[in-house]
Short mmCIF file of C-alpha atoms in Angstrom, two decimals:
data_model
loop_
_atom_site.label_atom_id
_atom_site.label_comp_id
_atom_site.label_asym_id
_atom_site.label_seq_id
_atom_site.Cartn_x
_atom_site.Cartn_y
_atom_site.Cartn_z
CA MET A 1 44.67 -83.64 -76.49
CA THR A 2 42.39 -86.33 -77.91
CA THR A 3 38.93 -87.07 -76.51
CA ALA A 4 40.15 -90.50 -75.36
CA SER A 5 43.07 -89.08 -73.37
CA LEU A 6 40.84 -86.36 -71.91
CA SER A 7 38.32 -88.94 -70.73
CA SER A 8 41.17 -91.05 -69.31
CA TRP A 9 42.36 -88.01 -67.30
CA ILE A 10 38.82 -87.36 -66.06
CA SER A 11 38.39 -90.96 -64.94
CA LEU A 12 41.82 -90.76 -63.23
CA ALA A 13 40.64 -87.69 -61.34
CA LYS A 14 37.35 -89.37 -60.40
CA ASP A 15 39.17 -92.48 -59.14
CA ALA A 16 41.60 -90.33 -57.14
CA LEU A 17 38.75 -88.39 -55.55
CA THR A 18 37.10 -91.64 -54.49
CA LEU A 19 40.46 -92.88 -53.15
CA LYS A 20 40.82 -95.85 -55.48
CA PRO A 21 44.45 -97.06 -55.46
CA GLU A 22 44.86 -97.28 -59.27
CA PRO A 23 45.55 -93.60 -60.03
CA PHE A 24 48.12 -93.42 -57.24
CA GLN A 25 49.86 -96.56 -58.48
CA ARG A 26 49.70 -95.36 -62.09
CA LEU A 27 51.31 -92.01 -61.33
CA ALA A 28 53.92 -93.50 -58.99
CA SER A 29 55.00 -96.14 -61.50
CA PRO A 30 58.09 -95.67 -63.74
CA PRO A 31 59.39 -93.85 -65.70
CA ALA A 32 60.40 -91.54 -62.85
CA SER A 33 59.30 -88.06 -63.87
CA LEU A 34 57.16 -85.25 -62.55
CA ARG A 35 55.59 -84.57 -65.96
CA SER A 36 52.13 -85.95 -65.14
CA ALA A 37 52.16 -84.52 -61.62
CA ILE A 38 53.05 -81.03 -62.80
CA ALA A 39 50.47 -81.29 -65.58
CA ILE A 40 47.75 -82.13 -63.02
CA VAL A 41 48.67 -79.26 -60.70
CA VAL A 42 48.99 -76.75 -63.55
CA VAL A 43 45.62 -77.77 -65.05
CA VAL A 44 43.96 -77.48 -61.62
CA GLY A 45 45.48 -74.01 -61.20
CA LEU A 46 44.46 -72.91 -64.69
CA LEU A 47 40.89 -74.14 -64.23
CA ILE A 48 40.51 -72.36 -60.87
CA GLY A 49 42.04 -69.19 -62.32
CA GLY A 50 39.97 -69.58 -65.49
CA VAL A 51 36.66 -69.50 -63.61
CA HIS A 52 37.83 -66.48 -61.59
CA ALA A 53 38.98 -64.83 -64.82
CA LEU A 54 35.55 -65.36 -66.40
CA VAL A 55 33.91 -63.82 -63.34
CA GLY A 56 36.34 -60.89 -63.60
CA ILE A 57 35.52 -60.05 -67.23
CA PRO A 58 33.09 -57.22 -66.36
CA GLY A 59 35.86 -55.53 -64.36
CA LEU A 60 38.05 -55.84 -67.43
CA VAL A 61 35.65 -53.95 -69.65
CA SER A 62 34.96 -51.05 -67.29
CA ALA A 63 37.50 -49.68 -64.81
CA PRO A 64 36.50 -50.09 -61.16
CA GLN A 65 35.67 -46.67 -59.73
CA PHE A 66 36.96 -45.71 -56.31
CA ASN A 67 34.30 -43.97 -54.29
CA ALA A 68 35.70 -41.85 -51.44
CA ASP A 69 32.36 -41.64 -49.55
CA GLU A 70 31.84 -45.40 -49.75
CA PHE A 71 35.39 -45.99 -48.55
CA VAL A 72 34.96 -43.67 -45.55
CA GLY A 73 31.60 -45.30 -44.78
CA GLN A 74 33.25 -48.75 -44.69
CA ILE A 75 36.01 -47.52 -42.37
CA GLU A 76 33.44 -45.89 -40.06
CA GLU A 77 31.44 -49.10 -39.98
CA SER A 78 34.46 -51.25 -39.09
CA LEU A 79 35.53 -48.75 -36.41
CA SER A 80 32.08 -48.77 -34.82
CA MET A 81 32.23 -52.60 -34.89
CA SER A 82 35.60 -52.50 -33.11
CA GLN A 83 34.02 -50.15 -30.52
CA MET A 84 31.38 -52.81 -29.82
CA PHE A 85 34.15 -55.32 -29.10
CA GLY A 86 35.91 -53.06 -26.61
CA GLY A 87 37.93 -50.76 -28.91
CA ALA A 88 38.82 -47.26 -27.68
CA GLN A 89 37.74 -47.01 -24.02
CA THR A 90 39.45 -44.07 -22.36
CA PRO A 91 38.79 -40.44 -23.46
CA GLU A 92 42.38 -40.25 -24.78
CA GLU A 93 41.87 -43.36 -26.91
CA GLN A 94 38.56 -42.02 -28.21
CA GLU A 95 40.19 -38.68 -29.07
CA ALA A 96 42.95 -40.50 -30.97
CA MET A 97 40.32 -42.59 -32.78
CA ALA A 98 38.42 -39.46 -33.80
CA LEU A 99 41.64 -37.91 -35.09
CA ILE A 100 42.46 -41.01 -37.13
CA LEU A 101 38.94 -41.10 -38.58
CA GLU A 102 39.07 -37.41 -39.51
CA SER A 103 42.46 -37.96 -41.18
CA ILE A 104 41.03 -40.86 -43.20
CA ARG A 105 38.02 -38.72 -44.17
CA ARG A 106 40.29 -35.92 -45.43
CA PHE A 107 42.66 -38.36 -47.18
CA ALA A 108 39.95 -40.33 -49.03
CA PRO A 109 39.70 -37.83 -51.97
CA THR A 110 43.48 -38.25 -52.40
CA ILE A 111 43.00 -42.00 -52.92
CA GLU A 112 40.33 -41.19 -55.49
CA LYS A 113 42.79 -38.90 -57.28
CA LEU A 114 45.48 -41.59 -57.14
CA SER A 115 43.16 -44.12 -58.76
CA GLN A 116 42.75 -41.72 -61.69
CA VAL A 117 46.48 -41.23 -62.41
CA GLN A 118 47.23 -42.28 -65.99
CA THR A 119 49.79 -44.92 -66.98
CA PRO A 120 51.79 -44.88 -70.25
CA LEU A 121 49.79 -47.97 -71.32
CA PRO A 122 46.05 -47.30 -71.81
CA GLY A 123 43.92 -48.37 -68.85
CA PHE A 124 42.22 -51.25 -70.66
CA PHE A 125 45.55 -52.93 -71.46
CA VAL A 126 46.76 -52.48 -67.88
CA ARG A 127 43.58 -54.18 -66.65
CA LEU A 128 43.96 -56.89 -69.30
CA LEU A 129 47.53 -57.64 -68.22
CA GLN A 130 46.46 -57.70 -64.56
CA TRP A 131 43.56 -60.02 -65.41
CA LEU A 132 45.88 -62.32 -67.34
CA GLY A 133 48.46 -62.18 -64.55
CA ASP A 134 45.89 -63.12 -61.91
CA TRP A 135 44.84 -66.10 -64.00
CA LEU A 136 48.32 -67.33 -64.86
CA SER A 137 49.60 -66.86 -61.30
CA ARG A 138 47.14 -69.49 -60.03
CA PRO A 139 49.08 -72.54 -61.29
CA PHE A 140 52.23 -71.17 -59.67
CA ALA A 141 50.46 -70.63 -56.36
CA ARG A 142 49.07 -74.17 -56.50
CA LEU A 143 52.48 -75.59 -57.44
CA ALA A 144 54.12 -73.75 -54.56
CA SER A 145 51.66 -74.91 -51.93
CA TRP A 146 51.67 -78.50 -53.22
CA LEU A 147 55.47 -78.76 -53.43
CA PHE A 148 56.02 -77.04 -50.09
CA ILE A 149 53.66 -79.24 -48.08
CA SER A 150 54.62 -82.43 -49.97
CA VAL A 151 58.30 -81.95 -49.14
CA TRP A 152 57.49 -81.86 -45.43
CA ILE A 153 55.10 -84.81 -45.65
CA MET A 154 57.79 -86.77 -47.54
CA LEU A 155 60.29 -85.97 -44.79
CA PHE A 156 57.97 -87.10 -41.98
CA ALA A 157 56.90 -90.21 -43.90
CA ARG A 158 60.58 -91.17 -44.21
CA LEU A 159 61.22 -90.44 -40.54
CA LEU A 160 58.27 -92.67 -39.65
CA GLY A 161 59.85 -95.55 -41.57
CA GLY A 162 58.44 -94.99 -45.05
CA GLN A 163 60.37 -96.58 -47.91
CA GLY A 164 59.04 -94.55 -50.84
CA ASN A 165 61.20 -92.45 -53.14
CA LEU A 166 60.75 -88.77 -53.83
CA LEU A 167 59.44 -88.91 -57.40
CA PRO A 168 56.80 -91.66 -56.96
CA TYR A 169 55.50 -89.94 -53.84
CA LEU A 170 55.42 -86.46 -55.41
CA SER A 171 53.70 -87.86 -58.51
CA ALA A 172 50.99 -89.56 -56.45
CA SER A 173 50.56 -86.61 -54.10
CA ALA A 174 49.79 -84.29 -57.03
CA LEU A 175 46.34 -85.91 -57.01
CA SER A 176 45.71 -84.14 -53.69
CA THR A 177 45.35 -80.86 -55.59
CA ILE A 178 42.26 -82.07 -57.50
CA PRO A 179 39.73 -81.32 -54.70
CA HIS A 180 41.06 -77.75 -54.72
CA LEU A 181 39.18 -77.33 -58.01
CA LEU A 182 36.35 -76.35 -55.67
CA HIS A 183 38.21 -73.07 -55.12
CA ALA A 184 36.98 -72.08 -58.56
CA PHE A 185 33.68 -71.28 -56.84
CA ASP A 186 34.96 -69.47 -53.77
CA PHE A 187 33.89 -66.15 -55.30
CA ILE A 188 30.31 -67.10 -54.34
CA PRO A 189 29.50 -65.24 -51.10
CA CYS A 190 29.37 -67.36 -47.94
CA LEU A 191 30.83 -70.40 -49.73
CA GLY A 192 34.50 -69.48 -49.26
CA ALA A 193 35.00 -71.01 -45.80
CA ILE A 194 33.05 -74.18 -46.60
CA ILE A 195 35.03 -74.70 -49.82
CA TRP A 196 38.28 -74.04 -47.99
CA LEU A 197 37.39 -76.68 -45.39
CA VAL A 198 36.05 -79.34 -47.78
CA ALA A 199 38.88 -78.96 -50.33
CA GLY A 200 41.51 -78.85 -47.58
CA VAL A 201 40.30 -81.97 -45.77
CA TRP A 202 39.71 -83.87 -49.02
CA GLY A 203 43.18 -82.96 -50.22
CA LEU A 204 44.70 -84.19 -46.97
CA VAL A 205 42.82 -87.49 -47.22
CA ILE A 206 44.27 -87.96 -50.72
CA GLN A 207 47.73 -87.10 -49.35
CA VAL A 208 47.27 -89.86 -46.73
CA LYS A 209 46.41 -92.32 -49.49
CA ALA A 210 49.46 -91.22 -51.51
CA VAL A 211 51.74 -91.75 -48.49
CA GLU A 212 50.16 -95.11 -47.74
CA ILE A 213 50.65 -96.39 -51.28
CA THR A 214 54.05 -94.95 -52.13
CA HIS A 215 55.72 -95.38 -48.72
CA GLY A 216 54.07 -98.65 -47.68
CA LEU A 217 53.15 -97.18 -44.29
CA SER A 218 50.13 -98.18 -42.19
CA GLN A 219 47.10 -95.89 -42.31
CA GLY A 220 47.85 -94.56 -38.82
CA LYS A 221 51.43 -93.66 -39.66
CA SER A 222 50.35 -92.15 -42.99
CA ILE A 223 47.85 -89.93 -41.18
CA LEU A 224 50.59 -88.94 -38.75
CA ALA A 225 53.02 -88.14 -41.59
CA VAL A 226 50.44 -85.85 -43.21
CA ALA A 227 49.32 -84.26 -39.95
CA LEU A 228 52.76 -83.64 -38.44
CA PRO A 229 53.77 -80.68 -40.67
CA TYR A 230 50.49 -78.92 -39.84
CA LEU A 231 50.77 -79.79 -36.13
CA LEU A 232 54.29 -78.37 -36.10
CA VAL A 233 53.09 -75.14 -37.71
CA PHE A 234 50.29 -74.84 -35.12
CA LEU A 235 52.74 -75.60 -32.33
CA LEU A 236 55.17 -73.00 -33.62
CA ALA A 237 52.39 -70.44 -34.02
CA GLY A 238 51.20 -71.23 -30.48
CA VAL A 239 54.68 -70.80 -29.03
CA LEU A 240 55.14 -67.50 -30.90
CA PHE A 241 51.73 -66.30 -29.73
CA LEU A 242 52.53 -67.18 -26.11
CA LEU A 243 55.92 -65.50 -26.38
CA SER A 244 54.38 -62.32 -27.78
CA ILE A 245 51.77 -62.29 -24.97
CA LEU A 246 54.53 -62.76 -22.39
CA LEU A 247 56.55 -59.95 -23.96
CA ILE A 248 53.52 -57.62 -23.93
CA ALA A 249 52.81 -58.55 -20.29
CA PHE A 250 56.45 -57.89 -19.36
CA GLY A 251 56.36 -54.58 -21.23
CA ALA A 252 53.19 -53.52 -19.42
CA ASN A 253 54.67 -54.39 -16.02
CA ALA A 254 58.04 -52.77 -16.67
CA MET B 1 79.09 -84.43 -74.41
CA ASN B 2 79.23 -80.93 -76.00
CA LEU B 3 75.53 -80.34 -76.25
CA ASN B 4 73.96 -78.21 -78.93
CA LEU B 5 71.22 -75.74 -78.09
CA GLN B 6 68.34 -78.07 -78.92
CA GLU B 7 69.79 -80.92 -76.84
CA THR B 8 70.48 -78.53 -73.98
CA LEU B 9 66.89 -77.30 -74.00
CA ARG B 10 65.65 -80.89 -73.99
CA LEU B 11 67.98 -81.69 -71.09
CA ILE B 12 66.73 -78.63 -69.18
CA GLY B 13 63.15 -79.84 -69.75
CA ARG B 14 63.99 -83.26 -68.33
CA GLY B 15 65.86 -81.65 -65.45
CA LEU B 16 62.81 -79.50 -64.72
CA PHE B 17 60.72 -82.66 -64.29
CA LEU B 18 63.42 -84.11 -62.02
CA GLU B 19 64.10 -87.06 -64.32
CA PRO B 20 67.05 -88.90 -62.72
CA ASP B 21 68.54 -89.95 -66.09
CA ALA B 22 68.94 -86.31 -67.05
CA TYR B 23 70.99 -85.66 -63.91
CA ASP B 24 73.14 -88.72 -64.65
CA GLU B 25 73.69 -87.39 -68.17
CA ALA B 26 74.68 -83.94 -66.89
CA ALA B 27 77.06 -85.46 -64.33
CA GLU B 28 78.67 -87.91 -66.74
CA SER B 29 79.23 -85.53 -69.65
CA ASP B 30 82.78 -85.15 -71.04
CA ASN B 31 83.24 -81.84 -69.31
CA PRO B 32 80.50 -81.33 -66.72
CA PHE B 33 81.86 -77.97 -65.58
CA VAL B 34 81.89 -76.41 -69.05
CA ASP B 35 78.52 -77.91 -70.00
CA GLY B 36 77.13 -76.79 -66.64
CA LEU B 37 78.51 -73.31 -67.15
CA PHE B 38 76.89 -73.13 -70.58
CA LEU B 39 73.60 -74.34 -69.13
CA VAL B 40 73.61 -71.85 -66.24
CA ILE B 41 74.51 -68.93 -68.50
CA LEU B 42 71.84 -69.98 -71.00
CA ILE B 43 69.17 -70.10 -68.27
CA GLY B 44 70.46 -66.82 -66.84
CA VAL B 45 70.42 -65.02 -70.19
CA VAL B 46 66.95 -66.31 -71.11
CA ILE B 47 65.40 -65.19 -67.80
CA ALA B 48 67.33 -61.92 -67.95
CA ILE B 49 65.87 -61.15 -71.39
CA ALA B 50 62.40 -62.09 -70.13
CA GLY B 51 63.07 -59.83 -67.13
CA VAL B 52 64.01 -56.92 -69.41
CA ILE B 53 60.76 -57.28 -71.36
CA GLY B 54 58.86 -57.66 -68.07
CA GLN B 55 60.46 -54.51 -66.66
CA ALA B 56 59.59 -52.59 -69.82
CA ILE B 57 55.95 -53.73 -69.60
CA GLY B 58 56.03 -52.97 -65.86
CA TRP B 59 57.19 -49.43 -66.66
CA ALA B 60 54.31 -49.01 -69.13
CA MET B 61 51.85 -50.14 -66.45
CA THR B 62 53.23 -47.88 -63.71
CA PRO B 63 51.90 -44.33 -63.27
CA ASP B 64 54.35 -41.45 -63.01
CA LEU B 65 55.82 -41.74 -59.51
CA SER B 66 56.53 -38.00 -59.17
CA GLU B 67 52.82 -37.29 -59.82
CA ILE B 68 51.81 -39.85 -57.17
CA LYS B 69 54.36 -38.42 -54.76
CA GLN B 70 52.86 -34.94 -55.15
CA ILE B 71 49.23 -36.10 -54.84
CA ILE B 72 50.02 -38.01 -51.62
CA TYR B 73 51.95 -35.07 -50.22
CA ASP B 74 49.07 -32.68 -50.96
CA GLY B 75 46.67 -35.15 -49.35
CA LEU B 76 48.81 -35.42 -46.24
CA LEU B 77 48.87 -31.64 -45.89
CA GLN B 78 45.07 -31.73 -45.55
CA SER B 79 45.16 -34.29 -42.75
CA PRO B 80 44.56 -33.05 -39.15
CA MET B 81 47.40 -35.31 -37.98
CA PHE B 82 49.74 -33.36 -40.24
CA GLY B 83 48.23 -30.14 -38.89
CA MET B 84 49.31 -31.16 -35.39
CA LEU B 85 52.78 -31.82 -36.73
CA GLN B 86 52.99 -28.32 -38.20
CA GLU B 87 53.33 -26.83 -34.72
CA ASN B 88 56.79 -28.36 -34.57
CA ALA B 89 59.26 -27.16 -37.23
CA ASP B 90 61.77 -29.94 -36.46
CA ALA B 91 59.10 -32.59 -36.86
CA ILE B 92 58.04 -31.09 -40.20
CA ALA B 93 61.62 -31.08 -41.48
CA GLN B 94 62.13 -34.65 -40.31
CA PHE B 95 58.88 -35.73 -41.96
CA LYS B 96 59.84 -34.11 -45.27
CA GLU B 97 63.26 -35.76 -45.18
CA SER B 98 61.80 -39.21 -44.46
CA TYR B 99 59.13 -38.68 -47.14
CA GLU B 100 61.71 -37.77 -49.79
CA GLN B 101 63.95 -40.65 -48.74
CA GLY B 102 61.04 -43.12 -48.95
CA TRP B 103 60.28 -41.97 -52.49
CA ARG B 104 63.92 -42.17 -53.50
CA ILE B 105 63.89 -45.85 -52.42
CA ALA B 106 60.61 -46.42 -54.31
CA GLU B 107 62.08 -44.79 -57.44
CA PHE B 108 65.18 -46.99 -57.14
CA PHE B 109 63.07 -50.16 -57.21
CA SER B 110 60.55 -48.96 -59.78
CA PRO B 111 60.96 -50.11 -63.39
CA ASN B 112 63.49 -47.82 -65.13
CA ILE B 113 66.19 -48.05 -67.78
CA THR B 114 69.02 -48.43 -65.24
CA ASN B 115 67.27 -51.29 -63.43
CA ILE B 116 66.49 -52.99 -66.72
CA PHE B 117 70.17 -53.06 -67.75
CA ILE B 118 71.44 -53.91 -64.26
CA GLY B 119 69.07 -56.91 -64.25
CA LEU B 120 70.39 -58.02 -67.62
CA PHE B 121 73.85 -58.57 -66.10
CA LEU B 122 72.95 -59.37 -62.50
CA ARG B 123 70.56 -62.22 -63.20
CA PRO B 124 73.03 -64.51 -65.03
CA LEU B 125 75.76 -63.50 -62.60
CA GLY B 126 73.55 -64.24 -59.60
CA LEU B 127 72.61 -67.62 -61.00
CA LEU B 128 76.28 -68.41 -61.67
CA ILE B 129 77.28 -67.52 -58.10
CA ALA B 130 74.33 -69.49 -56.69
CA TRP B 131 75.37 -72.53 -58.73
CA LEU B 132 79.05 -72.44 -57.74
CA TRP B 133 78.29 -71.70 -54.07
CA PHE B 134 75.81 -74.56 -53.82
CA ALA B 135 77.91 -77.06 -55.80
CA LEU B 136 81.14 -76.42 -53.87
CA ILE B 137 79.58 -76.44 -50.38
CA ALA B 138 77.20 -79.34 -51.05
CA HIS B 139 80.04 -81.34 -52.59
CA GLY B 140 82.25 -80.68 -49.58
CA ALA B 141 79.45 -81.70 -47.23
CA ALA B 142 78.65 -84.82 -49.27
CA LYS B 143 82.32 -85.82 -49.27
CA ALA B 144 82.55 -85.24 -45.52
CA LEU B 145 79.51 -87.48 -45.10
CA GLY B 146 81.13 -90.22 -47.19
CA GLY B 147 79.80 -89.44 -50.68
CA ASN B 148 81.56 -91.05 -53.66
CA GLY B 149 80.86 -88.53 -56.44
CA SER B 150 83.43 -86.21 -57.95
CA LEU B 151 83.37 -82.41 -57.91
CA GLN B 152 83.01 -82.32 -61.71
CA GLU B 153 79.95 -84.57 -61.53
CA THR B 154 78.44 -82.47 -58.75
CA LEU B 155 79.00 -79.31 -60.80
CA GLY B 156 77.35 -80.84 -63.87
CA ALA B 157 74.32 -82.22 -62.04
CA THR B 158 73.75 -79.17 -59.85
CA ALA B 159 73.87 -76.88 -62.90
CA LEU B 160 70.93 -78.83 -64.28
CA ALA B 161 69.20 -78.48 -60.91
CA LEU B 162 68.84 -74.77 -61.71
CA SER B 163 66.48 -75.56 -64.57
CA PRO B 164 63.36 -74.63 -62.53
CA ALA B 165 64.77 -71.08 -62.53
CA LEU B 166 63.70 -71.03 -66.18
CA LEU B 167 60.14 -70.59 -64.91
CA HIS B 168 61.11 -66.96 -64.35
CA VAL B 169 60.57 -66.48 -68.09
CA PHE B 170 56.96 -65.96 -67.06
CA GLY B 171 58.25 -62.75 -65.53
CA VAL B 172 57.89 -61.45 -69.07
CA LEU B 173 54.43 -60.52 -67.81
CA PRO B 174 55.08 -58.56 -64.61
CA THR B 175 51.60 -59.28 -63.29
CA ILE B 176 52.36 -63.00 -62.99
CA THR B 177 53.61 -64.09 -59.58
CA VAL B 178 56.13 -66.84 -60.27
CA ALA B 179 56.04 -68.92 -57.09
CA ALA B 180 57.39 -72.42 -56.38
CA VAL B 181 60.80 -71.89 -58.01
CA GLY B 182 62.79 -72.02 -54.74
CA VAL B 183 61.32 -75.25 -53.44
CA TRP B 184 61.48 -76.78 -56.94
CA ILE B 185 65.19 -75.98 -57.19
CA LEU B 186 65.70 -77.47 -53.73
CA LEU B 187 64.09 -80.72 -54.88
CA ALA B 188 66.13 -80.73 -58.08
CA ARG B 189 69.30 -80.21 -56.06
CA TYR B 190 68.35 -83.14 -53.84
CA VAL B 191 67.92 -85.34 -56.92
CA ALA B 192 71.27 -84.08 -58.29
CA VAL B 193 73.22 -84.81 -55.08
CA ARG B 194 71.48 -88.16 -54.65
CA ARG B 195 72.42 -89.23 -58.20
CA VAL B 196 76.04 -88.10 -57.98
CA HIS B 197 76.76 -89.37 -54.46
CA GLU B 198 74.64 -92.48 -54.88
CA ASN B 199 76.19 -94.28 -51.90
CA LEU B 200 74.80 -91.71 -49.45
CA THR B 201 71.60 -92.40 -47.52
CA TRP B 202 68.65 -90.04 -48.14
CA GLY B 203 69.27 -88.32 -44.81
CA ARG B 204 72.93 -87.62 -45.61
CA SER B 205 72.03 -86.41 -49.10
CA LEU B 206 69.49 -84.06 -47.54
CA ALA B 207 72.09 -82.82 -45.06
CA ALA B 208 74.48 -82.10 -47.95
CA VAL B 209 71.72 -80.24 -49.84
CA VAL B 210 70.75 -77.99 -46.93
CA SER B 211 74.34 -77.33 -45.81
CA PRO B 212 74.96 -74.44 -48.27
CA MET B 213 71.73 -72.78 -47.10
CA ILE B 214 72.64 -73.18 -43.43
CA LEU B 215 76.11 -71.83 -44.14
CA SER B 216 74.62 -68.85 -46.00
CA TRP B 217 72.36 -68.03 -43.05
CA LEU B 218 75.23 -68.38 -40.60
CA LEU B 219 77.38 -66.11 -42.75
CA LEU B 220 74.57 -63.57 -42.97
CA ILE B 221 74.16 -63.60 -39.17
CA VAL B 222 77.93 -63.21 -38.63
CA LEU B 223 78.08 -60.40 -41.21
CA GLY B 224 75.03 -58.74 -39.64
CA VAL B 225 76.58 -58.86 -36.16
CA PHE B 226 79.89 -57.59 -37.57
CA ALA B 227 78.13 -54.74 -39.40
CA ALA B 228 76.19 -53.84 -36.24
CA PHE B 229 79.45 -53.88 -34.28
CA LEU B 230 81.15 -51.62 -36.86
CA MET B 231 78.18 -49.26 -36.86
CA SER B 232 78.15 -49.05 -33.08
CA LEU B 233 81.87 -48.22 -33.16
CA PHE B 234 81.27 -45.63 -35.87
CA ILE B 235 78.32 -43.99 -34.08
CA GLY B 236 80.06 -44.31 -30.68
CA GLY B 237 83.16 -42.65 -32.14
CA PHE B 238 81.07 -39.70 -33.36
CA ALA B 239 79.20 -39.44 -30.05
CA SER B 240 82.38 -39.31 -27.98
#
């Protein structure tokens, strides 16, 4: 890739992030192909994975050691937390809890032994392949989430009267993955949730712009087309949650 | 059209990026069925070979399962929950049986020579069946909805719609999770049906594309109910 084409890609990303219409129009224009869209999503995935891979290099050099005492300590801590939030109340429940904890305590050295079992390939190469796999899986994960949500948004945009075709919309919507570059830094403690929120909302705003431009819908309808798949998921989750509560209540009364 | 290998690979690349012209080319070839068959087998063989290498690497990365089985079993013997179980001989026997059975299943799915060679044949075969099933059902549905394409064209274009399956070559490294292939194939199939039955509206094309999936689920449900019915007869027969 030449410096000129790299800088043109960077300015395209900057324009997309500031919601200028040009990058959307450029990607949606003929020839009809997903080449540029896939390239954007794959590069975003590789960059996110690349940063995580760099952070993971120390773990590559030395094998992570499983510490049975530390493991048991963590379990004990989370169990005492659950007690504070109304965990085991009755003597029977507390007895069962104590039994479970004792079983975990006795089983912890087994986990330590398991972590030391040798593989035919030397440990360093196993860790190297896992490290490489983690990195290279990122573009696939990003592709999957982008394609999955875009298909639903496309469907709702069409149902709301949108006139756009599949390829121009998909090409433009690939720009919505750019804010997810922030996920490269979600290994920083306490930043994960903020990054998740900022990248998610920013991505959705770019999706709205992509729908608006490629489907010729009003801003309100574009927002609706983007929001509807998520609303449906929440609705479905709510219905399932209510159903499970009803089933538990019925079971308790029966 | 009688494509050579290089042209076929180029066509697969264009099909992967959902380029409509590529689907037109696949549908309008001299013999779409034969070209499609060649394409599907080529994709199947390539991902099968990648799968074989991936399985071999996976084997090299997997510890000896019998050693793990023994370590876990020894660990369980130390647990107080297992101690409680030891008061009941039946429960112990049942536990041992379930434990052995669980490991037999794990060994079946773990990378081994048999699985490697089964995969070598099953992958192309699976892809071939998936292609024919989708093409025949989707074509029937498209025709019923008023589509104007021919079966040969549908076969040619839908064979190309399997090109995203080629992403499974990344399975050469078993630590890579190859996601997105299913939804990508679905989109490619939509483009294929839309290009072949170009007189259909987008909604009807979509209905034709999802019809083989819906039919598969329905068949699975019917088969599941039938199997449950047979099993209940079988168990009921033994009980009486």
